[in-house]
Amino acid sequence: MSLDTSAPQRAHLKKSLTLLPVVMIGLAYMQPMTLFDTFGIVSGLTSGHVATAYAFALIAILFTAISYGKLVRRFPSAGSAYTYAQKAISPHVGFMVGWSSLLDYLFMPMINILLAKNYFEALVPGIPSWIFVVLLVAFMTMSNLRGIKTVANFNSVIVVLQVVVMIGITGMVIYGVAHGEGAGTLTSSQPFWSADAHVVPMITGATILCFSFLGFDGISSLSEETKDAERTIPRAIFLTALIGGLIFIVASYFLQLYFPDISRFKDPDSSQPEIMLYVAGHVLQFGILIFSVVTVLASGMAAHAGVSRLMYVMGRDGVFPERFFGYIHPKWRTPSLNVLLVGAVALMAIRFDLVTATALVNFGALVAFTFVNLSVIAQFWIREKRNRTLRDHINYLVLPVLGALTVGALWINLEESSMVLGLIWAAVGIVYLAFVTRSFRNPVPQYSEEV
C-alpha cells in the first residue's frame, strides 16, 4: 500500500450508505444485548425498576439526538461533534471536543475486544487469550479497510441475529413468568413503579444506562459516506436511539417480572451469565456466550469505523499530520492508515485494564454530548439569530438546554477515575494545541474546502 502523493486529485470517502445500513451500524455499536450485563447492577440500585430507569435514559438521550440531527443538516461532515463545535463555537473549542472525543471512539474497539477476550477465556480457558485478540483485531481491521459497506453488511446481519436472540430469550422469560416464575403475572406496573420506588435512585440508574446508548452519536461520523446525508443521518440518529431504547424498555420489563429483585444473583455486577443460566439452561447459555463474542465484535467494528473517520477529518483540517491522518486509500476509499492505527490500539486489549478503558470512554462521550447541545444554541440561536419566534426558541434554545441539563446529571454521577483520566488527557490536548498554533499565536488549522 503506497501513499501515492503524486495523484492529481485527492481521494474522497465513497457515498454508499442508505438509511437502513446506517441505523444497523448504530444499533450494532449500541449492542442491545448489553441490557443483560447491566441488569443486575441497575435492578439493585433502583429496587427493581430497571424499565423506568431505561425510560428516563431514553428521554435524556433523545434530546441530544435531536441536537445531533440539527447540526448534521447544517454541517454534513464526518467530523461529528468535533466539526460542530469547531464551526459553531470556535476552532479552539472544536479541537478540544475532538481531542476528548477520541477517548470515547479510540478505546471503544479495544473495550469490545476485551469483552470478547473475556468470553473466550470462559469458553476455552486452556488457549492463550492473546491469540483470540490478534485474530479478532485482524478481522475487524481488514473489514474496515475494505470499506464501510462491508462493515454495514456484517453489522446488519449481527443486529438482526441479536434481535432474534433477544426475542427468543424474552419469549422464554414470558413463558417462565406465565408458569409462576418471579411475579407470576405478565401484566404488572411493578417494573415501572411500586411502593418501593424512589425517583433519585432511578435517575442514578439512568445515568448508568445512558452509556448503553453510546453509538447513536457515532453514526454522525458517517455523513460523508451516506447518500442524502442531510436527511438520512438525522433520521438515522433519532431512529437508532429510539429503537434501541424501546428494545431496552420492553426486554427489561419482562426480565424484571422474572427477577423482581436481585436475590437470585450471586454476582449482580455481572448478571448476563446467570440470567442465561436461569432462563435458558446450561446448553443455551454456552451458545449465547459464543454469540456474545460476535455481538461485541460487531460493536467494535462500528466504533472502529467511527474513530478512523474522526481522525481523518482532524487530519484533513491539519490539526493532525495530514499526510498520515488525512490519507484516503485510492482503491478502497477508506482512511486506511487511521484504520490500521486503531487496529494497533485495539491490540492493547492483550494487556489493558477494562476498568481504566471504560473510564476514558465515559469522559469522552460526555464531552461530545455536552458540546453538541451547546453548539446548537451557538450556531442557530446566536450566530444565525433564529430567536424571533416561539418555535425558534423551542428548537434552538429550550430543547438543547434540556439536552445539556440531562447530560449535566451524568457529569455529576461520573466516576472519579473518569474525571481524573479525562482531565489529564485534556491537559495533553491543550499542550499539543499550543504546539500546533505556536503558543496560540496562529489560528487553529481548518480544511479550506467548503463542507
mmCIF file of C-alpha atoms in Angstrom, residues 232-374:
data_model
loop_
_atom_site.group_PDB
_atom_site.id
_atom_site.type_symbol
_atom_site.label_atom_id
_atom_site.label_comp_id
_atom_site.label_asym_id
_atom_site.label_seq_id
_atom_site.Cartn_x
_atom_site.Cartn_y
_atom_site.Cartn_z
ATOM 1 C CA THR A 232 -30.615 10.384 6.198
ATOM 2 C CA ILE A 233 -28.207 10.898 9.111
ATOM 3 C CA PRO A 234 -30.575 12.933 11.366
ATOM 4 C CA ARG A 235 -33.308 10.329 10.859
ATOM 5 C CA ALA A 236 -30.842 7.508 11.479
ATOM 6 C CA ILE A 237 -29.542 9.086 14.702
ATOM 7 C CA PHE A 238 -33.036 9.540 16.126
ATOM 8 C CA LEU A 239 -34.226 6.100 14.983
ATOM 9 C CA THR A 240 -31.150 4.377 16.414
ATOM 10 C CA ALA A 241 -31.694 5.938 19.837
ATOM 11 C CA LEU A 242 -35.466 5.353 19.762
ATOM 12 C CA ILE A 243 -35.359 1.739 18.534
ATOM 13 C CA GLY A 244 -32.551 0.852 20.922
ATOM 14 C CA GLY A 245 -34.401 2.470 23.819
ATOM 15 C CA LEU A 246 -37.662 0.659 23.067
ATOM 16 C CA ILE A 247 -35.819 -2.673 22.878
ATOM 17 C CA PHE A 248 -34.220 -1.961 26.251
ATOM 18 C CA ILE A 249 -37.522 -0.952 27.900
ATOM 19 C CA VAL A 250 -39.607 -3.876 26.598
ATOM 20 C CA ALA A 251 -36.968 -6.519 27.347
ATOM 21 C CA SER A 252 -36.210 -5.113 30.824
ATOM 22 C CA TYR A 253 -39.938 -5.024 31.672
ATOM 23 C CA PHE A 254 -40.345 -8.773 31.191
ATOM 24 C CA LEU A 255 -36.929 -9.501 32.690
ATOM 25 C CA GLN A 256 -37.896 -7.555 35.805
ATOM 26 C CA LEU A 257 -41.046 -9.642 36.135
ATOM 27 C CA TYR A 258 -38.858 -12.792 36.033
ATOM 28 C CA PHE A 259 -36.348 -11.313 38.507
ATOM 29 C CA PRO A 260 -38.324 -8.904 40.748
ATOM 30 C CA ASP A 261 -35.175 -8.368 42.836
ATOM 31 C CA ILE A 262 -31.508 -9.381 42.771
ATOM 32 C CA SER A 263 -31.747 -12.104 45.416
ATOM 33 C CA ARG A 264 -31.138 -14.916 42.863
ATOM 34 C CA PHE A 265 -27.915 -13.377 41.538
ATOM 35 C CA LYS A 266 -24.633 -14.449 43.098
ATOM 36 C CA ASP A 267 -22.870 -11.593 41.298
ATOM 37 C CA PRO A 268 -25.313 -8.794 40.323
ATOM 38 C CA ASP A 269 -22.435 -6.806 38.769
ATOM 39 C CA SER A 270 -22.043 -9.494 36.097
ATOM 40 C CA SER A 271 -25.589 -10.728 35.624
ATOM 41 C CA GLN A 272 -25.622 -11.933 31.990
ATOM 42 C CA PRO A 273 -24.264 -15.490 32.580
ATOM 43 C CA GLU A 274 -26.689 -16.081 35.467
ATOM 44 C CA ILE A 275 -29.660 -14.699 33.540
ATOM 45 C CA MET A 276 -28.886 -17.052 30.666
ATOM 46 C CA LEU A 277 -28.422 -19.975 33.069
ATOM 47 C CA TYR A 278 -31.745 -19.452 34.886
ATOM 48 C CA VAL A 279 -33.755 -18.616 31.771
ATOM 49 C CA ALA A 280 -32.177 -20.819 29.080
ATOM 50 C CA GLY A 281 -30.233 -23.564 30.867
ATOM 51 C CA HIS A 282 -26.615 -24.720 30.529
ATOM 52 C CA VAL A 283 -26.660 -25.679 26.837
ATOM 53 C CA LEU A 284 -28.187 -22.453 25.535
ATOM 54 C CA GLN A 285 -26.083 -20.428 27.969
ATOM 55 C CA PHE A 286 -22.964 -21.743 26.223
ATOM 56 C CA GLY A 287 -24.361 -20.919 22.775
ATOM 57 C CA ILE A 288 -25.417 -17.420 23.763
ATOM 58 C CA LEU A 289 -21.963 -16.770 25.209
ATOM 59 C CA ILE A 290 -20.446 -17.646 21.834
ATOM 60 C CA PHE A 291 -22.894 -15.331 20.102
ATOM 61 C CA SER A 292 -21.966 -12.571 22.572
ATOM 62 C CA VAL A 293 -18.441 -12.687 21.149
ATOM 63 C CA VAL A 294 -19.859 -11.911 17.701
ATOM 64 C CA THR A 295 -22.019 -9.037 19.001
ATOM 65 C CA VAL A 296 -19.139 -7.266 20.725
ATOM 66 C CA LEU A 297 -17.067 -7.748 17.566
ATOM 67 C CA ALA A 298 -19.801 -6.021 15.530
ATOM 68 C CA SER A 299 -19.874 -3.166 18.044
ATOM 69 C CA GLY A 300 -16.099 -2.889 17.851
ATOM 70 C CA MET A 301 -16.220 -2.733 14.037
ATOM 71 C CA ALA A 302 -18.730 0.138 14.158
ATOM 72 C CA ALA A 303 -16.608 2.030 16.689
ATOM 73 C CA HIS A 304 -13.505 1.342 14.583
ATOM 74 C CA ALA A 305 -15.193 2.923 11.571
ATOM 75 C CA GLY A 306 -16.256 5.980 13.581
ATOM 76 C CA VAL A 307 -12.905 6.877 15.114
ATOM 77 C CA SER A 308 -10.985 6.395 11.869
ATOM 78 C CA ARG A 309 -13.322 8.950 10.231
ATOM 79 C CA LEU A 310 -12.930 11.414 13.105
ATOM 80 C CA MET A 311 -9.130 11.225 12.857
ATOM 81 C CA TYR A 312 -9.410 11.608 9.066
ATOM 82 C CA VAL A 313 -11.295 14.908 9.405
ATOM 83 C CA MET A 314 -8.842 16.199 12.018
ATOM 84 C CA GLY A 315 -6.005 15.217 9.678
ATOM 85 C CA ARG A 316 -7.714 16.828 6.681
ATOM 86 C CA ASP A 317 -8.059 20.022 8.724
ATOM 87 C CA GLY A 318 -4.352 19.906 9.511
ATOM 88 C CA VAL A 319 -4.566 19.719 13.306
ATOM 89 C CA PHE A 320 -3.081 16.223 12.955
ATOM 90 C CA PRO A 321 -0.367 15.478 10.356
ATOM 91 C CA GLU A 322 -2.339 15.461 7.116
ATOM 92 C CA ARG A 323 -0.037 13.113 5.201
ATOM 93 C CA PHE A 324 -0.957 10.297 7.578
ATOM 94 C CA PHE A 325 -4.336 11.084 9.154
ATOM 95 C CA GLY A 326 -5.870 12.780 6.097
ATOM 96 C CA TYR A 327 -4.958 9.967 3.716
ATOM 97 C CA ILE A 328 -7.671 8.097 1.785
ATOM 98 C CA HIS A 329 -6.803 4.840 0.039
ATOM 99 C CA PRO A 330 -7.434 5.409 -3.698
ATOM 100 C CA LYS A 331 -8.973 1.966 -4.289
ATOM 101 C CA TRP A 332 -10.884 1.182 -1.102
ATOM 102 C CA ARG A 333 -11.850 4.861 -0.451
ATOM 103 C CA THR A 334 -11.290 4.423 3.279
ATOM 104 C CA PRO A 335 -8.958 6.238 5.742
ATOM 105 C CA SER A 336 -6.754 3.151 5.673
ATOM 106 C CA LEU A 337 -3.826 4.426 7.738
ATOM 107 C CA ASN A 338 -6.206 5.504 10.513
ATOM 108 C CA VAL A 339 -7.905 2.105 10.350
ATOM 109 C CA LEU A 340 -4.542 0.404 10.846
ATOM 110 C CA LEU A 341 -3.687 2.727 13.740
ATOM 111 C CA VAL A 342 -6.967 1.987 15.531
ATOM 112 C CA GLY A 343 -6.340 -1.720 14.996
ATOM 113 C CA ALA A 344 -2.930 -1.340 16.616
ATOM 114 C CA VAL A 345 -4.521 0.387 19.629
ATOM 115 C CA ALA A 346 -7.110 -2.409 19.874
ATOM 116 C CA LEU A 347 -4.247 -4.909 20.235
ATOM 117 C CA MET A 348 -3.618 -3.321 23.644
ATOM 118 C CA ALA A 349 -6.555 -5.474 24.788
ATOM 119 C CA ILE A 350 -3.959 -8.196 25.349
ATOM 120 C CA ARG A 351 -2.797 -6.367 28.491
ATOM 121 C CA PHE A 352 -5.052 -3.339 29.056
ATOM 122 C CA ASP A 353 -7.393 -2.961 32.043
ATOM 123 C CA LEU A 354 -11.132 -2.879 31.241
ATOM 124 C CA VAL A 355 -11.996 -0.522 34.128
ATOM 125 C CA THR A 356 -9.463 2.105 33.013
ATOM 126 C CA ALA A 357 -10.552 1.895 29.366
ATOM 127 C CA THR A 358 -14.222 2.315 30.328
ATOM 128 C CA ALA A 359 -13.400 5.351 32.461
ATOM 129 C CA LEU A 360 -11.729 7.032 29.480
ATOM 130 C CA VAL A 361 -14.705 6.303 27.206
ATOM 131 C CA ASN A 362 -17.235 7.832 29.611
ATOM 132 C CA PHE A 363 -15.397 11.169 29.799
ATOM 133 C CA GLY A 364 -15.056 11.476 26.029
ATOM 134 C CA ALA A 365 -18.704 10.660 25.417
ATOM 135 C CA LEU A 366 -19.984 13.259 27.872
ATOM 136 C CA VAL A 367 -17.765 15.971 26.381
ATOM 137 C CA ALA A 368 -19.213 15.243 22.929
ATOM 138 C CA PHE A 369 -22.824 15.158 24.194
ATOM 139 C CA THR A 370 -22.432 18.419 26.123
ATOM 140 C CA PHE A 371 -20.913 20.434 23.293
ATOM 141 C CA VAL A 372 -23.299 19.135 20.662
ATOM 142 C CA ASN A 373 -26.168 20.665 22.635
ATOM 143 C CA LEU A 374 -24.222 23.896 23.226
#
